Coordinates of C-alpha atoms in Angstrom, one line a residue:
X1 CA 0.0 0.0 0.0
X2 CA 3.0 2.3 0.2
X3 CA 2.9 2.9 -3.6
X4 CA -0.8 3.9 -3.3
X5 CA 0.0 6.2 -0.5
X6 CA 2.9 7.9 -2.4
X7 CA 0.8 8.2 -5.6
X8 CA -2.2 9.7 -3.9
X9 CA -0.1 12.1 -2.0
X10 CA 1.8 13.0 -5.1
X11 CA -1.4 13.9 -6.9
X12 CA -3.1 15.5 -3.8
X13 CA -3.4 19.1 -4.7
X14 CA -6.1 21.6 -5.7
X15 CA -7.4 19.3 -8.4
X16 CA -7.7 16.2 -6.1
X17 CA -9.1 18.3 -3.3
X18 CA -11.8 19.5 -5.7
X19 CA -12.4 15.9 -6.7
X20 CA -12.7 14.8 -3.1
X21 CA -15.5 17.3 -2.5
X22 CA -17.6 15.9 -5.2
X23 CA -19.7 14.1 -2.6
X24 CA -21.6 17.3 -2.3
X25 CA -23.2 16.6 -5.6
X26 CA -26.1 14.1 -5.3
X27 CA -26.5 13.1 -9.0
X28 CA -27.4 9.6 -9.9
X29 CA -27.2 7.5 -13.0
X30 CA -30.1 5.3 -14.0
X31 CA -30.5 2.2 -12.0
X32 CA -28.5 3.4 -9.0
X33 CA -30.0 4.1 -5.5
X34 CA -29.1 6.8 -3.1
X35 CA -28.9 4.4 -0.1
X36 CA -26.3 2.3 -1.9
X37 CA -23.8 4.6 -3.4
X38 CA -23.3 8.2 -4.5
X39 CA -22.5 9.0 -8.1
X40 CA -19.8 11.2 -9.5
X41 CA -20.7 13.0 -12.7
X42 CA -18.6 16.1 -13.2
X43 CA -16.1 17.0 -16.0
X44 CA -12.6 17.9 -15.1
X45 CA -13.1 21.1 -17.0
X46 CA -15.8 23.6 -16.1
X47 CA -16.8 23.7 -19.8
X48 CA -19.0 20.7 -19.3
X49 CA -21.2 22.5 -16.8
X50 CA -22.0 25.4 -19.0
X51 CA -25.4 25.5 -20.7
X52 CA -25.3 24.3 -24.3
X53 CA -27.1 27.4 -25.6
X54 CA -24.3 29.6 -24.1
X55 CA -21.8 27.5 -26.2
X56 CA -23.5 28.1 -29.6
X57 CA -26.2 25.4 -29.4
X58 CA -26.3 21.6 -29.7
X59 CA -25.1 19.8 -32.8
X60 CA -28.2 18.0 -34.2
X61 CA -25.9 15.7 -36.2
X62 CA -23.8 14.7 -33.2
X63 CA -25.3 11.2 -33.1
X64 CA -25.0 10.7 -36.9
X65 CA -21.3 11.6 -36.7
X66 CA -20.8 9.1 -33.9
X67 CA -22.7 6.2 -35.7
X68 CA -20.4 3.9 -37.6
X69 CA -21.2 3.3 -41.3
X70 CA -22.8 -0.1 -42.1
X71 CA -22.4 0.6 -45.9
X72 CA -20.1 2.9 -47.7
X73 CA -19.2 3.5 -51.4
X74 CA -19.2 6.0 -54.2
X75 CA -22.7 6.9 -55.2
X76 CA -24.1 8.7 -58.2
X77 CA -27.3 10.6 -57.1
X78 CA -30.0 12.1 -59.2
X79 CA -33.2 13.6 -57.9
X80 CA -36.3 14.3 -60.1
X81 CA -37.2 17.4 -58.1
X82 CA -35.9 19.2 -55.2
X83 CA -32.7 20.4 -53.6
X84 CA -30.3 18.2 -55.6
X85 CA -29.4 18.9 -59.2
X86 CA -31.3 17.2 -62.0
X87 CA -28.1 15.6 -63.4
X88 CA -26.1 12.8 -61.8
X89 CA -23.9 14.0 -58.9
X90 CA -21.0 12.0 -57.5
X91 CA -20.8 11.6 -53.7
X92 CA -19.2 9.4 -51.1
X93 CA -22.2 7.8 -49.5
X94 CA -22.5 6.1 -46.1
X95 CA -25.4 4.4 -44.4
X96 CA -25.5 5.4 -40.7
X97 CA -28.4 3.8 -38.9
X98 CA -31.5 4.7 -40.9
X99 CA -29.8 7.7 -42.6
X100 CA -27.8 8.0 -45.7
X101 CA -25.1 10.7 -45.4
X102 CA -23.6 12.2 -48.6
X103 CA -20.1 13.6 -48.5
X104 CA -17.8 15.0 -51.2
X105 CA -16.5 12.2 -53.3
X106 CA -12.9 12.8 -52.1
X107 CA -14.1 11.7 -48.6
X108 CA -13.8 8.0 -49.7
X109 CA -10.3 8.1 -48.2
X110 CA -11.6 9.1 -44.8
X111 CA -11.1 6.4 -42.2
X112 CA -12.7 7.6 -39.0
X113 CA -14.7 10.3 -37.2
X114 CA -11.6 12.0 -35.8
X115 CA -11.3 14.0 -39.0
X116 CA -14.7 13.8 -40.6
X117 CA -15.2 15.9 -43.7
X118 CA -18.2 18.1 -44.2
X119 CA -21.5 16.3 -44.7
X120 CA -23.3 17.7 -47.6
X121 CA -26.8 16.0 -47.6
X122 CA -28.6 13.6 -45.4
X123 CA -31.9 11.7 -45.7
X124 CA -33.8 8.8 -44.1
X125 CA -35.0 5.6 -45.8
X126 CA -37.5 4.7 -43.1
X127 CA -41.0 4.6 -44.6
X128 CA -39.6 4.8 -48.2
X129 CA -40.3 2.5 -51.1
X130 CA -37.0 1.0 -52.4
X131 CA -36.9 -0.6 -55.9
X132 CA -34.2 -2.0 -58.2
X133 CA -33.9 -0.5 -61.7
X134 CA -31.8 -1.4 -64.7
X135 CA -28.3 -0.2 -64.9
X136 CA -27.3 -0.8 -61.3
X137 CA -29.8 1.9 -60.1
X138 CA -31.9 2.0 -57.0
X139 CA -35.0 4.2 -56.9
X140 CA -36.1 5.6 -53.5
X141 CA -39.4 7.4 -53.0
X142 CA -42.0 8.3 -50.5
X143 CA -45.7 8.0 -51.1
X144 CA -46.3 11.4 -49.4
X145 CA -43.6 13.1 -51.5
X146 CA -43.2 13.8 -55.3
X147 CA -39.4 13.7 -55.1
X148 CA -37.8 10.4 -56.1
X149 CA -34.1 9.9 -55.6
X150 CA -32.1 7.6 -57.9
X151 CA -28.8 6.0 -56.7
X152 CA -26.5 4.5 -59.3
X153 CA -23.6 2.2 -58.4
X154 CA -20.4 1.1 -60.2
X155 CA -21.2 -2.6 -60.0
X156 CA -24.2 -4.9 -59.8
X157 CA -22.8 -6.6 -56.7
X158 CA -22.5 -3.2 -55.0
X159 CA -26.0 -2.2 -56.0
X160 CA -27.5 -5.5 -54.7
X161 CA -25.7 -5.2 -51.4
X162 CA -27.2 -1.7 -50.8
X163 CA -30.6 -2.7 -52.1
X164 CA -31.0 -5.6 -49.7
X165 CA -30.1 -3.5 -46.7
X166 CA -32.1 -0.4 -47.7
X167 CA -35.2 -2.5 -48.6
X168 CA -35.1 -4.2 -45.2
X169 CA -34.5 -0.9 -43.4
X170 CA -37.3 0.9 -45.2
X171 CA -39.9 -1.7 -44.1
X172 CA -39.1 -1.5 -40.4
X173 CA -41.8 -0.8 -38.0
X174 CA -41.4 2.5 -36.0
X175 CA -43.3 3.2 -32.8
X176 CA -44.4 6.0 -30.6
X177 CA -45.5 6.1 -26.9
X178 CA -49.0 5.2 -28.0
X179 CA -47.8 1.7 -29.0
X180 CA -47.1 0.7 -25.4
X181 CA -49.2 -0.1 -22.4
X182 CA -47.5 0.9 -19.1
X183 CA -47.3 -2.0 -16.6
X184 CA -45.1 -0.7 -13.8
X185 CA -42.1 1.5 -12.9
X186 CA -38.9 -0.4 -12.4
X187 CA -36.2 2.2 -12.1
X188 CA -35.3 5.9 -11.9
X189 CA -32.1 7.9 -12.1
X190 CA -30.6 11.3 -12.9
X191 CA -31.2 10.9 -16.6
X192 CA -34.6 9.3 -16.7
X193 CA -37.2 6.7 -15.6
X194 CA -37.6 3.1 -16.6
X195 CA -41.0 1.3 -17.0
X196 CA -42.0 -2.2 -17.8
X197 CA -44.3 -1.9 -20.8
X198 CA -46.3 -4.1 -23.1
X199 CA -46.3 -3.7 -26.9
X200 CA -50.0 -3.3 -27.9
X201 CA -49.4 -4.9 -31.2
X202 CA -47.3 -8.0 -30.3
X203 CA -47.9 -8.4 -26.6
X204 CA -44.1 -8.5 -26.0
X205 CA -42.8 -7.0 -22.7
X206 CA -40.0 -4.4 -22.8
X207 CA -38.2 -2.0 -20.6
X208 CA -38.9 1.6 -21.7
X209 CA -36.4 4.3 -20.6
X210 CA -37.7 7.8 -20.8
X211 CA -35.1 10.6 -20.8
X212 CA -36.1 14.2 -20.3
X213 CA -34.8 16.4 -23.1
X214 CA -34.7 19.5 -21.0
X215 CA -32.0 17.9 -18.8
X216 CA -30.1 16.5 -21.8
X217 CA -29.9 19.8 -23.6
X218 CA -29.2 21.9 -20.4
X219 CA -25.5 21.1 -20.2
X220 CA -22.8 19.9 -22.6
X221 CA -21.9 16.9 -20.5
X222 CA -25.5 15.7 -20.3
X223 CA -25.9 16.1 -24.0
X224 CA -22.7 14.1 -24.6
X225 CA -23.8 11.3 -22.3
X226 CA -27.2 11.0 -24.1
X227 CA -25.4 10.8 -27.5
X228 CA -22.9 8.3 -26.2
X229 CA -25.6 6.1 -24.7
X230 CA -27.6 5.9 -27.9
X231 CA -24.4 5.3 -29.9
X232 CA -23.3 2.5 -27.5
X233 CA -26.6 0.7 -27.7
X234 CA -26.2 0.6 -31.4
X235 CA -22.6 -0.7 -31.1
X236 CA -23.5 -3.7 -28.8
X237 CA -26.4 -5.0 -30.9
X238 CA -26.6 -8.8 -31.0
X239 CA -23.8 -9.2 -28.4
X240 CA -24.9 -11.9 -25.8
X241 CA -23.8 -9.9 -22.7
X242 CA -25.4 -6.5 -23.3
X243 CA -29.0 -5.4 -23.1
X244 CA -30.6 -5.2 -26.6
X245 CA -32.2 -2.1 -28.0
X246 CA -35.4 -2.9 -30.0
X247 CA -36.8 0.6 -30.7
X248 CA -35.7 4.2 -30.2
X249 CA -37.7 7.4 -30.8
X250 CA -38.2 10.9 -29.6
X251 CA -40.9 13.5 -28.9
X252 CA -40.5 17.2 -28.5
X253 CA -39.8 16.7 -24.8
X254 CA -38.4 13.2 -24.4
X255 CA -36.1 10.5 -25.7
X256 CA -37.3 6.9 -25.5
X257 CA -35.2 3.7 -25.5
X258 CA -37.0 0.4 -25.7
X259 CA -34.9 -2.6 -24.7
X260 CA -35.7 -6.2 -23.9
X261 CA -37.0 -6.8 -20.4
X262 CA -35.0 -9.2 -18.2
X263 CA -37.0 -10.8 -15.5
X264 CA -33.9 -11.7 -13.4
X265 CA -33.7 -8.1 -12.2
X266 CA -30.2 -6.6 -11.3
X267 CA -27.3 -8.2 -9.6
X268 CA -27.6 -5.9 -6.6
X269 CA -31.1 -7.2 -5.9
X270 CA -29.8 -10.8 -6.4
X271 CA -27.0 -10.3 -3.8
X272 CA -29.4 -8.7 -1.4
X273 CA -31.7 -11.8 -1.7
X274 CA -29.0 -14.5 -1.9
X275 CA -25.9 -13.1 -0.2
X276 CA -22.4 -12.9 -1.6
X277 CA -21.3 -15.1 -4.5
X278 CA -19.1 -18.2 -4.2
X279 CA -15.8 -17.9 -5.9
X280 CA -16.8 -20.4 -8.6
X281 CA -19.9 -18.3 -9.4
X282 CA -17.9 -15.1 -9.6
X283 CA -15.5 -16.9 -12.0
X284 CA -18.3 -17.5 -14.5
X285 CA -19.6 -14.0 -14.0
X286 CA -16.2 -12.5 -14.5
X287 CA -15.6 -14.5 -17.7
X288 CA -18.8 -13.0 -19.2
X289 CA -17.8 -9.5 -18.0
X290 CA -14.3 -9.9 -19.5
X291 CA -15.8 -10.9 -22.9
X292 CA -18.2 -7.9 -22.8
X293 CA -15.6 -5.3 -21.8
X294 CA -13.2 -6.9 -24.3
X295 CA -15.7 -6.1 -27.0
X296 CA -16.2 -2.5 -25.9
X297 CA -12.4 -1.9 -25.6
X298 CA -11.8 -3.3 -29.1
X299 CA -14.2 -0.5 -30.3
X300 CA -12.1 1.9 -28.1
X301 CA -15.1 2.5 -25.8
X302 CA -14.6 3.0 -22.1
X303 CA -17.7 1.9 -20.0
X304 CA -16.9 3.7 -16.7
X305 CA -20.0 2.5 -14.7
X306 CA -19.5 -1.1 -13.7
X307 CA -21.4 -2.0 -10.6
X308 CA -23.9 -4.6 -9.5
X309 CA -26.8 -2.2 -10.2
X310 CA -25.9 -2.1 -13.9
X311 CA -25.7 -5.9 -14.3
X312 CA -29.0 -7.5 -15.3
X313 CA -29.6 -11.3 -15.1
X314 CA -30.9 -13.1 -18.1
X315 CA -31.6 -16.8 -17.7
X316 CA -28.5 -17.1 -15.5
X317 CA -26.2 -14.9 -17.7
X318 CA -25.3 -11.2 -17.5
X319 CA -26.6 -8.3 -19.5
X320 CA -24.7 -5.0 -19.0
X321 CA -27.1 -2.1 -18.9
X322 CA -26.9 1.7 -18.6
X323 CA -24.6 3.2 -21.1
X324 CA -25.0 6.8 -20.0
X325 CA -21.3 7.1 -19.0
X326 CA -19.8 5.2 -22.0
X327 CA -17.4 7.2 -24.1
X328 CA -15.8 6.6 -27.5
X329 CA -12.1 7.6 -27.2
X330 CA -10.7 9.2 -30.2
X331 CA -7.0 9.9 -31.1
X332 CA -7.9 13.4 -32.1
X333 CA -8.6 14.4 -28.5
X334 CA -5.9 14.0 -25.9
X335 CA -4.3 11.1 -27.8
X336 CA -7.3 8.8 -27.1
X337 CA -7.8 9.8 -23.5
X338 CA -10.5 11.6 -21.5
X339 CA -10.7 13.4 -18.2
X340 CA -14.3 13.5 -17.0
X341 CA -14.8 12.5 -13.4
X342 CA -17.9 10.2 -13.3
X343 CA -19.3 7.0 -12.0
X344 CA -19.7 5.6 -8.5
X345 CA -17.1 7.1 -6.1
X346 CA -16.4 3.8 -4.3
X347 CA -15.4 2.4 -7.8
X348 CA -13.4 5.3 -9.1
X349 CA -9.9 4.7 -10.3
X350 CA -6.9 6.6 -8.9
X351 CA -6.1 8.2 -12.2
X352 CA -9.7 9.5 -12.5
X353 CA -9.7 10.9 -9.0
X354 CA -6.3 12.6 -9.6
X355 CA -8.1 14.6 -12.4
X356 CA -5.6 13.2 -15.0
X357 CA -6.3 12.1 -18.5
X358 CA -7.1 8.4 -18.6
X359 CA -8.3 5.7 -20.9
X360 CA -9.6 2.1 -20.9
X361 CA -7.6 1.5 -17.7
X362 CA -10.4 2.7 -15.4
X363 CA -12.6 -0.3 -16.5
X364 CA -9.9 -2.7 -15.3
X365 CA -9.8 -1.0 -11.9
X366 CA -13.6 -1.1 -11.6
X367 CA -13.5 -4.8 -12.6
X368 CA -11.2 -5.4 -9.6
X369 CA -13.6 -3.5 -7.3
X370 CA -16.5 -5.3 -8.7
X371 CA -15.3 -8.8 -8.2
X372 CA -14.3 -8.0 -4.6
X373 CA -17.8 -6.5 -4.0
X374 CA -19.7 -9.5 -5.2
X375 CA -17.5 -11.8 -3.1
X376 CA -17.6 -9.9 0.1
X377 CA -20.7 -7.7 -0.1
X378 CA -18.9 -4.4 0.0
X379 CA -16.2 -2.6 -1.9
X380 CA -12.6 -2.7 -0.6
X381 CA -12.4 1.0 0.2
X382 CA -16.0 1.3 1.4
X383 CA -16.9 4.7 2.9
X384 CA -19.8 7.2 3.1
X385 CA -18.0 9.9 1.2
X386 CA -15.2 10.4 -1.3
X387 CA -12.7 11.9 1.1
X388 CA -13.0 8.8 3.3
X389 CA -12.6 6.5 0.3
X390 CA -9.3 8.3 -0.6
X391 CA -8.2 8.0 3.1
X392 CA -8.9 4.3 3.0
X393 CA -7.0 3.9 -0.2
X394 CA -4.1 5.7 1.5
X395 CA -4.1 3.9 4.8
X396 CA -6.1 0.7 4.9
X397 CA -4.8 -2.5 3.2
X398 CA -7.4 -4.5 1.3
X399 CA -8.9 -7.2 3.6
X400 CA -9.6 -10.4 1.6
X401 CA -12.3 -12.8 2.8
X402 CA -11.1 -16.1 4.3
X403 CA -11.1 -19.1 1.9
X404 CA -10.4 -17.0 -1.2
X405 CA -8.0 -18.8 -3.5
X406 CA -4.5 -17.4 -4.2
X407 CA -5.4 -17.0 -7.9
X408 CA -8.5 -15.0 -7.1
X409 CA -6.6 -12.8 -4.7
X410 CA -3.8 -12.3 -7.3
X411 CA -6.4 -11.3 -9.9
X412 CA -8.0 -8.7 -7.6
X413 CA -4.5 -7.3 -6.6
X414 CA -3.5 -7.2 -10.2
X415 CA -6.6 -5.3 -11.2
X416 CA -6.2 -2.9 -8.3
X417 CA -2.6 -2.0 -9.1
X418 CA -2.3 1.7 -8.6
X419 CA -0.4 2.7 -11.7
X420 CA -2.4 2.0 -14.9
X421 CA 0.8 0.9 -16.8
X422 CA 1.3 -1.9 -14.2
X423 CA -2.3 -2.9 -13.9
X424 CA -3.5 -6.3 -15.0
X425 CA -5.2 -6.1 -18.4
X426 CA -3.5 -2.7 -19.3
X427 CA -0.6 -4.3 -21.2
X428 CA -0.2 -4.6 -25.0
X429 CA -2.8 -7.3 -25.1
X430 CA -5.4 -5.2 -23.3
X431 CA -8.1 -6.8 -21.3
X432 CA -7.8 -10.0 -23.3
X433 CA -4.7 -10.8 -21.1
X434 CA -7.1 -11.7 -18.3
X435 CA -8.2 -14.8 -20.1
X436 CA -4.8 -16.4 -19.5
X437 CA -4.7 -15.6 -15.8
X438 CA -4.6 -18.6 -13.5
X439 CA -7.9 -17.6 -12.1
X440 CA -9.5 -18.6 -15.4
X441 CA -7.5 -21.9 -15.8
X442 CA -9.7 -24.4 -17.7
X443 CA -12.3 -21.8 -18.7
X444 CA -13.7 -22.3 -22.2
X445 CA -14.3 -18.7 -23.3
X446 CA -15.9 -19.9 -26.6
X447 CA -18.5 -21.8 -24.6
X448 CA -19.0 -18.8 -22.3
X449 CA -19.7 -16.6 -25.3
X450 CA -22.2 -19.1 -26.7
X451 CA -24.0 -19.0 -23.3
X452 CA -23.7 -22.7 -22.8
X453 CA -25.3 -23.9 -19.6
X454 CA -23.2 -24.8 -16.5
X455 CA -23.8 -25.1 -12.8
X456 CA -22.4 -21.7 -11.9
X457 CA -24.9 -19.5 -13.7
X458 CA -26.8 -17.0 -11.5
X459 CA -30.4 -18.2 -12.1
X460 CA -32.9 -15.8 -10.8
X461 CA -35.6 -16.8 -8.3
X462 CA -38.9 -18.0 -9.7
X463 CA -40.7 -16.9 -6.5
X464 CA -39.7 -14.0 -4.3
X465 CA -39.9 -13.8 -0.5
X466 CA -43.5 -12.7 -0.7
X467 CA -44.5 -15.5 -2.9
X468 CA -44.8 -13.4 -6.1
X469 CA -44.2 -15.3 -9.3
X470 CA -44.8 -12.7 -12.0
X471 CA -42.2 -10.9 -14.2
X472 CA -41.6 -8.4 -11.4
X473 CA -40.7 -10.9 -8.8
X474 CA -37.1 -10.0 -8.8
X475 CA -37.7 -6.2 -8.5
X476 CA -38.2 -4.2 -5.3
X477 CA -41.4 -2.5 -6.3
X478 CA -41.7 -0.4 -3.2
X479 CA -38.7 1.6 -4.3
X480 CA -40.3 2.8 -7.5
X481 CA -43.9 3.2 -6.5
X482 CA -43.9 7.0 -6.7
X483 CA -42.3 7.0 -10.2
X484 CA -44.8 8.1 -12.9
X485 CA -45.0 9.5 -16.4
X486 CA -47.7 11.6 -18.1
X487 CA -47.8 10.3 -21.6
X488 CA -50.8 12.4 -22.4
X489 CA -48.6 15.5 -22.4
X490 CA -46.2 14.2 -25.1
X491 CA -46.3 15.6 -28.6
X492 CA -45.2 12.6 -30.6
X493 CA -43.1 12.7 -33.7
X494 CA -40.9 10.3 -35.7
X495 CA -38.4 13.1 -36.5
X496 CA -35.9 11.2 -38.7
X497 CA -38.7 10.4 -41.2
X498 CA -39.1 14.1 -41.9
X499 CA -35.6 14.1 -43.4
X500 CA -37.0 13.8 -46.9
X501 CA -36.3 14.7 -49.6
X502 CA -32.5 14.9 -49.0
X503 CA -31.8 17.8 -46.7
X504 CA -28.6 19.9 -46.6
X505 CA -26.8 18.9 -43.5
X506 CA -26.1 22.5 -42.6
X507 CA -29.8 23.2 -42.6
X508 CA -30.9 20.4 -40.2
X509 CA -32.6 22.3 -37.4
X510 CA -30.5 22.8 -34.2
X511 CA -33.3 24.1 -32.2
X512 CA -36.3 22.3 -30.6
X513 CA -34.2 19.7 -28.9
X514 CA -33.9 17.6 -32.1
X515 CA -31.2 14.9 -32.4
X516 CA -31.0 13.3 -35.9
X517 CA -30.4 9.6 -36.1
X518 CA -32.1 8.7 -32.8
X519 CA -34.9 6.8 -34.4
X520 CA -34.7 3.0 -34.6
X521 CA -37.3 0.7 -35.9
X522 CA -37.6 -3.1 -35.8
X523 CA -38.3 -5.7 -38.4

């Protein structure tokens, strides 16, 4: 612990003193609870706390710029009527979500969002009619618009690839709040509320997160978190260990995220009902977490909010939830690092508390805190405020529970190494290095990824202590009984569909709390 003491004292100054006083701020991320932990959510720079309007207004294309392209190629575009010229114009085209973005043709050499060229036009294909024509041409039109758009490709194969994707996307079902019946509230946090809802058309049960736009657009950091969350949910689609987004839409006052509903509840509630995990159970849990974080880190995304409250249980397996603090790290800014102080203070990494630029390393620290937490029922530096946490890091050696194997102890110590460069999982191989740690000896990670059954899965209770057997049996309903939502006051809109005919990117409205690209339909 002497190295921790020296490092903390070395960085203890005005910045760390400011960080240690963050306990005065009582903000919460969705799914957390005041009685359990306090949340840090403050940028190292004061710029993040300034109102967005004072900084020149929000960027309505921020999410589109963050969304990776699923298709990209040179396109020749012609519109019969409208803003585009009547002749064929050559563009570099990318499909980002449900939107087609058109750049100057020279942009085909662009390789990432760090240096994105100017976007010329943008349009949505949702609700469109897409048809193949002769000469490697696709015709896109809307029944409520006289403006058809023709897209010509260099090869038949390229045309077919785009046609199949666009045709499927155009036929997707989009929803509004009227498509759902509210069943019960199941969560609340700083950014929004969560409800169990029922799809009126299919009868399927979902979790509906409602985010108040007023809070999102109030400050730069809140806006960035909302964009990052929506982008991250797109990024983790079809991964077995993340919650799955099914619909997304917006009204004039709210954002809505519709994800699968997982009856197992969260890991915090599981630990509360069943007690701490056995080491063999934590081993299976950690293997799934390593694969999940490995995927995010490969995309250069730092999660920053690992804790039992954000781990949902799905038929014995994990589903990571709440991406409000996720961030895509880009080399154009601070060489791929960030400096925002956020997350749960008992989980915060030293490099974050020292108000230094940090990267993926903070997720490895929180992974160490997490495994200790589920094994012992509390975090290793547990305290009621941040100042005391820092004191404990300085002065109190970690107390390991009796009976813990030497390999598990070594894993936790390696993850809680003070200096990021010496921390387990922060070497050249990244978090993948954990797979070869003795703690995971004999673990078949391919079988783990395929969610194959084994005896150490955390199966949720089929009946709670009160004898309840319904889909809410693993949720503490008394905690959320005062949470409500007035859907009658919502003015509904499916905003992305209005981006037709092709709109000049510079003319996409920046007022009225609009964020292009938020809409997501389902087949």
